[in-house]
Structures are given as structure tokens and as C-alpha cells.
mmCIF file of C-alpha atoms in Angstrom:
data_model
loop_
_atom_site.group_PDB
_atom_site.id
_atom_site.type_symbol
_atom_site.label_atom_id
_atom_site.label_comp_id
_atom_site.label_asym_id
_atom_site.label_seq_id
_atom_site.Cartn_x
_atom_site.Cartn_y
_atom_site.Cartn_z
ATOM 1 C CA MET P 1 -97.454 -36.486 122.488
ATOM 2 C CA VAL P 2 -95.776 -34.314 119.569
ATOM 3 C CA LYS P 3 -93.322 -31.756 121.120
ATOM 4 C CA ALA P 4 -93.297 -28.803 118.934
ATOM 5 C CA TYR P 5 -92.487 -24.857 118.511
ATOM 6 C CA ALA P 6 -95.547 -23.116 117.658
ATOM 7 C CA SER P 7 -96.719 -19.140 117.279
ATOM 8 C CA HIS P 8 -99.757 -18.061 118.580
ATOM 9 C CA GLN P 9 -100.151 -14.742 116.958
ATOM 10 C CA PRO P 10 -98.390 -12.464 114.471
ATOM 11 C CA LYS P 11 -95.099 -11.694 115.174
ATOM 12 C CA GLY P 12 -95.477 -13.379 118.629
ATOM 13 C CA GLY P 13 -92.435 -15.433 118.561
ATOM 14 C CA LEU P 14 -92.371 -19.203 118.942
ATOM 15 C CA THR P 15 -92.894 -21.131 122.187
ATOM 16 C CA PRO P 16 -92.822 -24.780 123.209
ATOM 17 C CA PHE P 17 -96.051 -26.442 122.258
ATOM 18 C CA ASP P 18 -97.585 -30.154 122.729
ATOM 19 C CA TYR P 19 -100.382 -31.626 120.945
ATOM 20 C CA GLU P 20 -101.817 -35.267 120.447
ATOM 21 C CA LEU P 21 -102.018 -36.911 116.800
ATOM 22 C CA PRO P 22 -105.077 -39.112 116.156
ATOM 23 C CA ASP P 23 -104.784 -42.628 115.240
ATOM 24 C CA ILE P 24 -102.719 -42.958 112.135
ATOM 25 C CA LYS P 25 -104.825 -43.451 108.968
ATOM 26 C CA SER P 26 -104.118 -46.021 106.335
ATOM 27 C CA ASP P 27 -102.515 -43.941 104.022
ATOM 28 C CA GLU P 28 -100.423 -41.753 106.436
ATOM 29 C CA VAL P 29 -96.710 -41.818 107.711
ATOM 30 C CA ASP P 30 -95.242 -40.488 110.709
ATOM 31 C CA ILE P 31 -91.725 -39.020 110.460
ATOM 32 C CA ALA P 32 -89.358 -38.563 113.222
ATOM 33 C CA VAL P 33 -87.866 -34.818 112.321
ATOM 34 C CA LYS P 34 -84.085 -34.811 112.703
ATOM 35 C CA TYR P 35 -83.763 -31.521 110.798
ATOM 36 C CA CYS P 36 -85.634 -28.973 109.105
ATOM 37 C CA GLY P 37 -85.135 -25.926 107.183
ATOM 38 C CA ILE P 38 -86.239 -22.273 107.795
ATOM 39 C CA CYS P 39 -88.072 -20.722 104.529
ATOM 40 C CA HIS P 40 -89.041 -17.274 104.180
ATOM 41 C CA SER P 41 -92.666 -18.629 103.572
ATOM 42 C CA ASP P 42 -92.440 -19.829 107.365
ATOM 43 C CA MET P 43 -91.990 -16.055 108.475
ATOM 44 C CA ASP P 44 -94.887 -15.373 106.126
ATOM 45 C CA MET P 45 -97.419 -17.787 107.716
ATOM 46 C CA VAL P 46 -96.024 -17.113 111.250
ATOM 47 C CA ASN P 47 -96.952 -13.539 110.620
ATOM 48 C CA ASN P 48 -100.106 -14.215 108.712
ATOM 49 C CA ASP P 49 -98.714 -12.287 105.806
ATOM 50 C CA TRP P 50 -100.953 -14.098 103.291
ATOM 51 C CA GLY P 51 -104.083 -13.852 105.441
ATOM 52 C CA ILE P 52 -104.674 -17.723 105.735
ATOM 53 C CA THR P 53 -102.770 -18.430 108.970
ATOM 54 C CA GLU P 54 -104.548 -20.429 111.597
ATOM 55 C CA TYR P 55 -103.271 -20.044 115.125
ATOM 56 C CA PRO P 56 -101.497 -21.848 117.012
ATOM 57 C CA ILE P 57 -99.189 -22.636 113.757
ATOM 58 C CA VAL P 58 -96.200 -24.958 113.688
ATOM 59 C CA PRO P 59 -93.973 -23.627 111.027
ATOM 60 C CA GLY P 60 -91.668 -25.933 109.032
ATOM 61 C CA HIS P 61 -92.012 -27.400 105.452
ATOM 62 C CA GLU P 62 -88.407 -28.514 104.782
ATOM 63 C CA VAL P 63 -88.563 -31.694 106.827
ATOM 64 C CA VAL P 64 -85.855 -34.394 106.832
ATOM 65 C CA GLY P 65 -86.027 -37.309 109.165
ATOM 66 C CA VAL P 66 -86.905 -40.929 109.677
ATOM 67 C CA VAL P 67 -90.044 -42.638 109.106
ATOM 68 C CA SER P 68 -91.483 -43.711 112.709
ATOM 69 C CA GLN P 69 -94.848 -44.990 111.806
ATOM 70 C CA VAL P 70 -96.749 -46.010 108.538
ATOM 71 C CA GLY P 71 -100.320 -46.692 108.125
ATOM 72 C CA CYS P 72 -101.585 -50.080 107.134
ATOM 73 C CA ASP P 73 -101.900 -49.349 103.267
ATOM 74 C CA VAL P 74 -98.702 -47.692 102.858
ATOM 75 C CA GLN P 75 -96.299 -49.384 100.356
ATOM 76 C CA GLY P 76 -92.772 -48.440 99.577
ATOM 77 C CA LEU P 77 -91.852 -46.799 103.014
ATOM 78 C CA GLU P 78 -90.868 -48.352 105.859
ATOM 79 C CA GLU P 79 -89.698 -47.735 109.517
ATOM 80 C CA GLY P 80 -86.347 -46.415 109.860
ATOM 81 C CA GLN P 81 -86.096 -45.039 106.373
ATOM 82 C CA TRP P 82 -84.653 -41.607 105.932
ATOM 83 C CA VAL P 83 -87.231 -39.464 104.040
ATOM 84 C CA GLY P 84 -88.141 -35.735 103.303
ATOM 85 C CA LEU P 85 -91.454 -33.778 103.239
ATOM 86 C CA GLY P 86 -91.881 -30.380 101.637
ATOM 87 C CA TRP P 87 -94.639 -27.743 100.947
ATOM 88 C CA HIS P 88 -97.571 -30.091 100.425
ATOM 89 C CA ALA P 89 -98.555 -32.789 103.184
ATOM 90 C CA TYR P 90 -101.601 -34.175 101.387
ATOM 91 C CA PHE P 91 -103.298 -34.299 98.024
ATOM 92 C CA CYS P 92 -106.663 -35.676 96.537
ATOM 93 C CA ASN P 93 -105.031 -38.459 94.315
ATOM 94 C CA HIS P 94 -107.990 -38.599 92.341
ATOM 95 C CA CYS P 95 -107.928 -35.308 90.031
ATOM 96 C CA HIS P 96 -106.350 -35.038 86.599
ATOM 97 C CA TYR P 97 -103.283 -33.432 88.035
ATOM 98 C CA CYS P 98 -102.710 -36.198 90.502
ATOM 99 C CA ASN P 99 -103.377 -38.690 87.988
ATOM 100 C CA VAL P 100 -100.630 -37.688 85.683
ATOM 101 C CA GLY P 101 -98.179 -36.834 88.246
ATOM 102 C CA ASP P 102 -98.602 -33.102 88.692
ATOM 103 C CA HIS P 103 -99.538 -33.523 92.300
ATOM 104 C CA ASN P 104 -98.113 -29.773 93.058
ATOM 105 C CA LEU P 105 -101.067 -28.627 90.801
ATOM 106 C CA CYS P 106 -103.862 -30.315 92.740
ATOM 107 C CA SER P 107 -106.347 -27.724 93.715
ATOM 108 C CA GLU P 108 -107.313 -29.634 96.897
ATOM 109 C CA ALA P 109 -103.365 -30.174 97.965
ATOM 110 C CA GLN P 110 -102.854 -29.199 101.597
ATOM 111 C CA GLY P 111 -99.908 -27.529 102.613
ATOM 112 C CA THR P 112 -97.496 -28.755 105.530
ATOM 113 C CA ILE P 113 -98.027 -25.477 107.269
ATOM 114 C CA VAL P 114 -101.566 -24.581 106.093
ATOM 115 C CA SER P 115 -104.112 -25.735 108.573
ATOM 116 C CA HIS P 116 -101.642 -28.521 109.541
ATOM 117 C CA HIS P 117 -98.638 -28.692 112.051
ATOM 118 C CA GLY P 118 -95.345 -28.706 110.273
ATOM 119 C CA GLY P 119 -91.679 -29.785 111.197
ATOM 120 C CA PHE P 120 -90.503 -27.427 113.797
ATOM 121 C CA ALA P 121 -91.391 -30.537 116.115
ATOM 122 C CA ASP P 122 -89.937 -33.774 117.033
ATOM 123 C CA THR P 123 -92.768 -35.472 114.640
ATOM 124 C CA VAL P 124 -94.872 -34.622 111.554
ATOM 125 C CA ARG P 125 -97.649 -36.514 110.186
ATOM 126 C CA ALA P 126 -98.279 -36.550 106.328
ATOM 127 C CA GLN P 127 -99.759 -38.459 103.512
ATOM 128 C CA ALA P 128 -97.384 -40.972 102.112
ATOM 129 C CA THR P 129 -97.849 -39.728 98.611
ATOM 130 C CA SER P 130 -96.315 -36.633 99.845
ATOM 131 C CA VAL P 131 -93.266 -38.350 101.546
ATOM 132 C CA VAL P 132 -90.218 -38.794 99.353
ATOM 133 C CA PRO P 133 -87.373 -41.309 100.133
ATOM 134 C CA ILE P 134 -83.912 -39.779 100.467
ATOM 135 C CA PRO P 135 -81.186 -41.582 98.485
ATOM 136 C CA ASP P 136 -78.517 -43.299 100.473
ATOM 137 C CA GLY P 137 -75.287 -41.488 101.246
ATOM 138 C CA MET P 138 -76.671 -37.923 101.093
ATOM 139 C CA ASP P 139 -75.808 -35.566 103.800
ATOM 140 C CA TYR P 140 -79.136 -35.275 105.829
ATOM 141 C CA ALA P 141 -78.093 -32.271 107.790
ATOM 142 C CA VAL P 142 -77.624 -29.730 104.753
ATOM 143 C CA ILE P 143 -80.384 -30.977 102.304
ATOM 144 C CA PRO P 144 -83.412 -29.921 104.232
ATOM 145 C CA PRO P 145 -83.674 -26.732 102.021
ATOM 146 C CA LEU P 146 -83.623 -28.873 98.540
ATOM 147 C CA PHE P 147 -87.441 -29.748 99.582
ATOM 148 C CA CYS P 148 -88.586 -26.111 99.027
ATOM 149 C CA ALA P 149 -85.800 -23.824 97.754
ATOM 150 C CA GLY P 150 -84.181 -26.639 95.721
ATOM 151 C CA ILE P 151 -87.451 -28.101 94.082
ATOM 152 C CA THR P 152 -88.537 -24.600 93.382
ATOM 153 C CA VAL P 153 -85.285 -23.865 91.210
ATOM 154 C CA TYR P 154 -85.441 -27.321 89.609
ATOM 155 C CA ASN P 155 -88.795 -27.741 88.727
ATOM 156 C CA PRO P 156 -88.662 -24.927 85.955
ATOM 157 C CA MET P 157 -85.609 -26.844 84.455
ATOM 158 C CA VAL P 158 -87.887 -29.985 84.062
ATOM 159 C CA GLN P 159 -91.115 -28.492 83.062
ATOM 160 C CA PHE P 160 -89.870 -26.122 80.484
ATOM 161 C CA ASP P 161 -87.247 -28.234 78.985
ATOM 162 C CA ILE P 162 -84.161 -26.345 79.571
ATOM 163 C CA LYS P 163 -81.467 -27.840 77.368
ATOM 164 C CA PRO P 164 -77.835 -28.551 78.326
ATOM 165 C CA THR P 165 -75.387 -25.876 76.866
ATOM 166 C CA GLU P 166 -78.114 -23.230 76.960
ATOM 167 C CA LYS P 167 -76.979 -19.842 78.369
ATOM 168 C CA VAL P 168 -78.975 -18.920 81.427
ATOM 169 C CA GLY P 169 -78.916 -16.090 83.851
ATOM 170 C CA VAL P 170 -79.871 -16.326 87.500
ATOM 171 C CA VAL P 171 -81.094 -13.391 89.136
ATOM 172 C CA GLY P 172 -80.830 -12.963 93.104
ATOM 173 C CA ILE P 173 -78.118 -14.935 94.610
ATOM 174 C CA GLY P 174 -79.692 -15.987 97.839
ATOM 175 C CA GLY P 175 -81.409 -18.823 99.379
ATOM 176 C CA LEU P 176 -82.878 -19.971 96.033
ATOM 177 C CA GLY P 177 -80.150 -18.600 93.753
ATOM 178 C CA HIS P 178 -77.323 -20.231 95.137
ATOM 179 C CA ILE P 179 -78.875 -23.705 94.586
ATOM 180 C CA ALA P 180 -79.997 -22.728 91.052
ATOM 181 C CA LEU P 181 -76.441 -22.116 90.079
ATOM 182 C CA GLN P 182 -75.424 -25.389 91.072
ATOM 183 C CA PHE P 183 -78.111 -27.175 89.431
ATOM 184 C CA LEU P 184 -77.839 -25.359 86.114
ATOM 185 C CA HIS P 185 -73.758 -25.927 86.003
ATOM 186 C CA ALA P 186 -74.378 -29.653 86.597
ATOM 187 C CA TRP P 187 -77.278 -29.698 84.087
ATOM 188 C CA GLY P 188 -74.660 -28.376 81.489
ATOM 189 C CA CYS P 189 -75.593 -24.763 80.995
ATOM 190 C CA GLU P 190 -73.471 -21.821 80.422
ATOM 191 C CA VAL P 191 -74.348 -19.972 83.573
ATOM 192 C CA THR P 192 -74.262 -16.225 84.602
ATOM 193 C CA ALA P 193 -75.022 -14.836 88.058
ATOM 194 C CA PHE P 194 -76.558 -11.383 88.269
ATOM 195 C CA THR P 195 -75.550 -9.764 91.408
ATOM 196 C CA THR P 196 -74.270 -6.394 92.917
ATOM 197 C CA SER P 197 -72.304 -7.848 95.622
ATOM 198 C CA ASP P 198 -68.447 -8.513 95.444
ATOM 199 C CA ASP P 199 -68.841 -11.230 98.176
ATOM 200 C CA LYS P 200 -71.457 -12.974 96.310
ATOM 201 C CA LYS P 201 -69.812 -12.640 93.071
ATOM 202 C CA GLN P 202 -66.577 -14.627 94.287
ATOM 203 C CA GLU P 203 -69.214 -17.098 95.808
ATOM 204 C CA ALA P 204 -71.158 -17.459 92.892
ATOM 205 C CA LEU P 205 -68.055 -18.504 90.764
ATOM 206 C CA LYS P 206 -67.246 -20.832 93.092
ATOM 207 C CA MET P 207 -70.736 -22.330 93.028
ATOM 208 C CA GLY P 208 -70.827 -23.084 89.281
ATOM 209 C CA ALA P 209 -71.508 -19.546 87.707
ATOM 210 C CA HIS P 210 -69.198 -19.078 84.538
ATOM 211 C CA HIS P 211 -69.618 -15.244 84.526
ATOM 212 C CA THR P 212 -71.422 -12.482 86.657
ATOM 213 C CA LEU P 213 -73.213 -9.642 85.528
ATOM 214 C CA ASN P 214 -73.744 -6.163 87.793
ATOM 215 C CA THR P 215 -77.203 -5.631 87.807
ATOM 216 C CA ARG P 216 -76.521 -1.985 88.306
ATOM 217 C CA SER P 217 -74.163 -1.688 85.246
ATOM 218 C CA GLU P 218 -76.198 -0.177 82.292
ATOM 219 C CA THR P 219 -72.644 -1.477 80.341
ATOM 220 C CA ASP P 220 -73.156 -5.006 81.552
ATOM 221 C CA PHE P 221 -76.683 -4.858 80.362
ATOM 222 C CA GLU P 222 -75.787 -3.416 76.951
ATOM 223 C CA LYS P 223 -73.136 -6.030 76.203
ATOM 224 C CA ALA P 224 -75.350 -8.962 77.202
ATOM 225 C CA ALA P 225 -78.101 -7.818 74.983
ATOM 226 C CA GLY P 226 -79.988 -10.464 73.193
ATOM 227 C CA SER P 227 -77.859 -13.136 74.741
ATOM 228 C CA PHE P 228 -79.682 -15.369 77.125
ATOM 229 C CA ASP P 229 -81.805 -18.272 76.535
ATOM 230 C CA TYR P 230 -83.442 -18.517 79.797
ATOM 231 C CA ILE P 231 -83.305 -16.107 82.980
ATOM 232 C CA LEU P 232 -84.318 -17.411 86.141
ATOM 233 C CA ILE P 233 -85.739 -14.611 88.665
ATOM 234 C CA THR P 234 -85.325 -15.860 92.294
ATOM 235 C CA THR P 235 -85.733 -12.276 93.991
ATOM 236 C CA ASN P 236 -88.834 -10.902 95.356
ATOM 237 C CA ALA P 237 -87.822 -7.301 94.159
ATOM 238 C CA SER P 238 -89.652 -5.143 91.619
ATOM 239 C CA LEU P 239 -87.207 -4.496 88.641
ATOM 240 C CA ASP P 240 -87.037 -3.140 85.305
ATOM 241 C CA TRP P 241 -88.448 -6.193 83.635
ATOM 242 C CA ASN P 242 -88.178 -4.810 80.322
ATOM 243 C CA ALA P 243 -84.547 -4.334 80.572
ATOM 244 C CA TYR P 244 -84.358 -8.083 81.395
ATOM 245 C CA LEU P 245 -86.467 -9.019 78.379
ATOM 246 C CA ASN P 246 -83.881 -7.068 76.355
ATOM 247 C CA LEU P 247 -81.276 -9.491 77.676
ATOM 248 C CA LEU P 248 -83.204 -12.675 76.080
ATOM 249 C CA ALA P 249 -82.419 -14.199 72.719
ATOM 250 C CA PRO P 250 -85.235 -14.882 70.188
ATOM 251 C CA LYS P 251 -87.435 -17.559 71.871
ATOM 252 C CA GLY P 252 -86.091 -16.897 75.166
ATOM 253 C CA ARG P 253 -87.632 -17.112 78.711
ATOM 254 C CA LEU P 254 -88.011 -14.805 81.363
ATOM 255 C CA HIS P 255 -89.025 -17.151 84.418
ATOM 256 C CA PHE P 256 -90.327 -16.171 87.727
ATOM 257 C CA VAL P 257 -89.980 -18.292 90.893
ATOM 258 C CA GLY P 258 -89.513 -15.244 93.447
ATOM 259 C CA VAL P 259 -92.681 -13.538 94.596
ATOM 260 C CA VAL P 260 -92.625 -10.344 93.005
ATOM 261 C CA PRO P 261 -94.923 -7.702 95.239
ATOM 262 C CA THR P 262 -95.966 -5.544 92.451
ATOM 263 C CA PRO P 263 -97.684 -6.364 88.885
ATOM 264 C CA LEU P 264 -95.310 -7.119 86.100
ATOM 265 C CA ASP P 265 -94.729 -3.946 83.683
ATOM 266 C CA LEU P 266 -93.862 -5.474 80.582
ATOM 267 C CA SER P 267 -93.915 -4.381 77.069
ATOM 268 C CA LEU P 268 -95.399 -6.687 74.585
ATOM 269 C CA GLN P 269 -93.265 -5.593 71.528
ATOM 270 C CA PRO P 270 -90.323 -7.444 72.230
ATOM 271 C CA ILE P 271 -92.155 -10.563 73.359
ATOM 272 C CA LEU P 272 -94.124 -10.493 70.009
ATOM 273 C CA PHE P 273 -91.233 -10.037 67.574
ATOM 274 C CA LYS P 274 -88.877 -12.310 69.332
ATOM 275 C CA GLN P 275 -91.148 -14.764 70.353
ATOM 276 C CA LEU P 276 -90.164 -14.708 73.906
ATOM 277 C CA SER P 277 -92.106 -16.205 76.876
ATOM 278 C CA VAL P 278 -92.735 -15.168 80.452
ATOM 279 C CA SER P 279 -93.754 -17.642 83.065
ATOM 280 C CA SER P 280 -93.838 -19.135 86.650
ATOM 281 C CA SER P 281 -93.959 -22.262 88.295
ATOM 282 C CA PRO P 282 -94.409 -23.129 91.871
ATOM 283 C CA VAL P 283 -92.610 -26.158 94.023
ATOM 284 C CA GLY P 284 -92.581 -29.701 91.928
ATOM 285 C CA SER P 285 -94.606 -32.654 92.559
ATOM 286 C CA PRO P 286 -93.116 -35.732 94.796
ATOM 287 C CA ALA P 287 -91.861 -37.436 91.563
ATOM 288 C CA THR P 288 -90.149 -34.329 90.434
ATOM 289 C CA ILE P 289 -88.461 -33.933 93.927
ATOM 290 C CA LYS P 290 -87.477 -37.697 94.113
ATOM 291 C CA ARG P 291 -85.710 -36.978 90.406
ATOM 292 C CA MET P 292 -84.026 -33.706 91.886
ATOM 293 C CA LEU P 293 -82.567 -35.577 94.991
ATOM 294 C CA GLU P 294 -81.050 -38.081 92.598
ATOM 295 C CA PHE P 295 -79.624 -35.331 90.345
ATOM 296 C CA ALA P 296 -78.400 -33.554 93.715
ATOM 297 C CA HIS P 297 -76.598 -36.623 94.778
ATOM 298 C CA GLN P 298 -75.110 -37.529 91.448
ATOM 299 C CA HIS P 299 -73.604 -34.120 91.253
ATOM 300 C CA ASN P 300 -72.891 -33.658 94.946
ATOM 301 C CA ILE P 301 -75.021 -30.376 95.064
ATOM 302 C CA LYS P 302 -75.546 -29.022 98.579
ATOM 303 C CA PRO P 303 -77.219 -25.988 99.917
ATOM 304 C CA MET P 304 -74.769 -23.743 101.899
ATOM 305 C CA VAL P 305 -76.609 -23.611 105.389
ATOM 306 C CA GLU P 306 -76.338 -22.417 108.720
ATOM 307 C CA THR P 307 -77.102 -24.757 111.628
ATOM 308 C CA TYR P 308 -79.140 -24.033 114.811
ATOM 309 C CA PRO P 309 -80.360 -26.331 117.490
ATOM 310 C CA PHE P 310 -84.319 -26.273 117.699
ATOM 311 C CA SER P 311 -83.911 -24.641 121.096
ATOM 312 C CA GLU P 312 -82.874 -21.404 119.481
ATOM 313 C CA VAL P 313 -85.351 -21.203 116.927
ATOM 314 C CA ASN P 314 -86.379 -17.816 117.562
ATOM 315 C CA GLN P 315 -82.649 -16.545 117.073
ATOM 316 C CA ALA P 316 -82.484 -18.620 113.871
ATOM 317 C CA MET P 317 -86.071 -16.811 112.542
ATOM 318 C CA ASP P 318 -84.528 -13.477 113.551
ATOM 319 C CA LYS P 319 -81.336 -14.390 111.673
ATOM 320 C CA MET P 320 -83.465 -15.395 108.646
ATOM 321 C CA ALA P 321 -85.719 -12.069 108.910
ATOM 322 C CA SER P 322 -82.288 -9.820 108.898
ATOM 323 C CA GLY P 323 -81.346 -11.283 105.484
ATOM 324 C CA ASP P 324 -77.988 -11.754 106.871
ATOM 325 C CA VAL P 325 -77.707 -15.510 106.281
ATOM 326 C CA ARG P 326 -75.448 -17.644 103.808
ATOM 327 C CA TYR P 327 -77.777 -18.916 102.595
ATOM 328 C CA ARG P 328 -80.384 -20.999 104.309
ATOM 329 C CA ILE P 329 -80.873 -22.160 107.998
ATOM 330 C CA VAL P 330 -81.351 -25.543 109.334
ATOM 331 C CA LEU P 331 -82.681 -26.747 112.580
ATOM 332 C CA SER P 332 -81.401 -29.720 114.161
ATOM 333 C CA HIS P 333 -82.362 -32.354 116.869
ATOM 334 C CA GLU P 334 -79.110 -34.035 116.632
ATOM 335 C CA ALA P 335 -76.130 -33.106 118.868
ATOM 336 C CA LEU P 336 -74.282 -29.986 117.175
#
């Protein structure tokens, strides 16, 4: 019997929920959940903001725990091993994208919290392909956000071949942006944090930014014109994107990982004459998550988290909804 927390209607809060798992399939793994991060996508799904939620829903797709059971055909994972699970729980494993290692682009991929019970529970089941071993010695209690926020900002660094020493900007120093600063600094880039908050300015410098730029300052934008090779947009706000295009050097890239709610208003002329690129990307494949974890471990990169026991899941969700978090929340089954 799995003991979980589920929502039975939009904005209805989470209540204890028990359910039975069927017999494990040959390619599946059960994870005894120790920690699970809370992501804004969990709130979107709980509230059915995307129109795809099936109730009852057990949220949670930033799972860190220990393998408790493996199917008979599973290789490379064993009981007692520390592992993680992110946005995807199942893949088709036979399409072109799965065959070349881009599982995250599989059209038949199933989300961990989409028609599937997630990690706000004591156990979560997933296909072995989606379960990623965690390097020994990592701080299990703080790394759950790497399985969504972390891979979201790391994936484009790999997909678009961001070069060490390139000049990069990070817009939105929050749940995604504060991890991006650390990754890009360790990558070797010259990093600028875009922010309006004096408090976040000092934190951004501590987390790896070499410079900060005030997004409300016309003077700062004028001085920085044409100077960035890559600007990562982690915010979900609608901004003056043409002003950001003006900050790019020739062949520069404006890349979106935040879900901007309105169509992009972009002038073609600077994109054409400066040979600029505008792009976006989702979370990464299991192979890229594994690579990300190894990089984070090597460079001691850690999300900044606030920890709550699972019994206070509703308080934690309310705190996340308020936006007053530095910078991610992790639920814990461990003694606090």
C-alpha cells in the first residue's frame, strides 16, 4: 500500500491518499521516496492550469530516494541504490529520439505526474530507463530540484554547445536562475545576473555571477548593448524581448526555459542582420541528467532549498505559491 498526498479537485489542497500498486513489470523500478522537491509545475497540475490533470493527482517530479524493488529485466540498478526521478517516468524506447538518446523528445513519453502518481508519497514507480543513479557523496537532501529546475537550465548548455568563456546573461534569479548561475560559472562563462532586487543582487554574486544588470535601468541596457553571446530566460513574465535582442552580439542566442504566457513580439531585422537565434528547450534526457549530476557533484553545485516534512505539504505548497522562497522547497521523509 502506497501512502501519498493527493489533490481531488483544483485548489482543493492535498490530503492523505492510499493506493495499491500492481505487480511490478519487468522493466520497472520502485523508489522509496526520501525527498521530493516542489516545482511550480506541481501547482499547475494540481490546479489543472494546463487542462490535462486527472484526479486524484499525486504531485511530485523531483524525486530522490532509494531503490526498493526492481523488475526482472532491469540492469544497472539494484535495491538500496540512491536514485532520482524527474519529469518523465516512462518512454516508448523504440522511436528515433529514444534510439539516439533524446528520450525527453519522445512523443509517447509519460510524465511522472501526468496520468501517473508522483513523488509526494512513500513510494513511486517508474520505468528503469527514466531512473537515474546519483553519484556517491552528493547531499541527497538538497539535490531534488536538480531533477527538474537543474536539468532545465543545464540541458541547453549541452544542446546548443555553450562555450566556456562566452558572455552569458541569466534573466530571472529564482528557482531556475539561481542554479543556472552556478552551472554557467563552473562551465567557465562570464556570467551576468539580470535582476531588480538588491537582496538577489548580492546573492547572485555569491552564487557565481561576475556582474549584475538592473532590468529596470535603460542606462544598464545601453551600456550592455551587443555584448552577450547567450541570454537565458528563466522568468515566466512577458518582457520587451526586442530590448533583450539588442543585448546580443552577432550570432548570439536568446533562449527560453521559462514558460512566457504571451506570444513573443520579436523584430526580424536584428535577428536577420546579426544572425541571431531564438530558441527554447524542455527538460533533458536521462543521459543528460546523469551528466548534469556528475558535473554538479564535481563542482559542488547545490540548489538553495527550504525543507519541510511531508506532513506540512500544504504549508509548503502555499509558501511556493506566494513566491517568497529562497529558492526551492524540498519535502522530506527524514527526521528534521
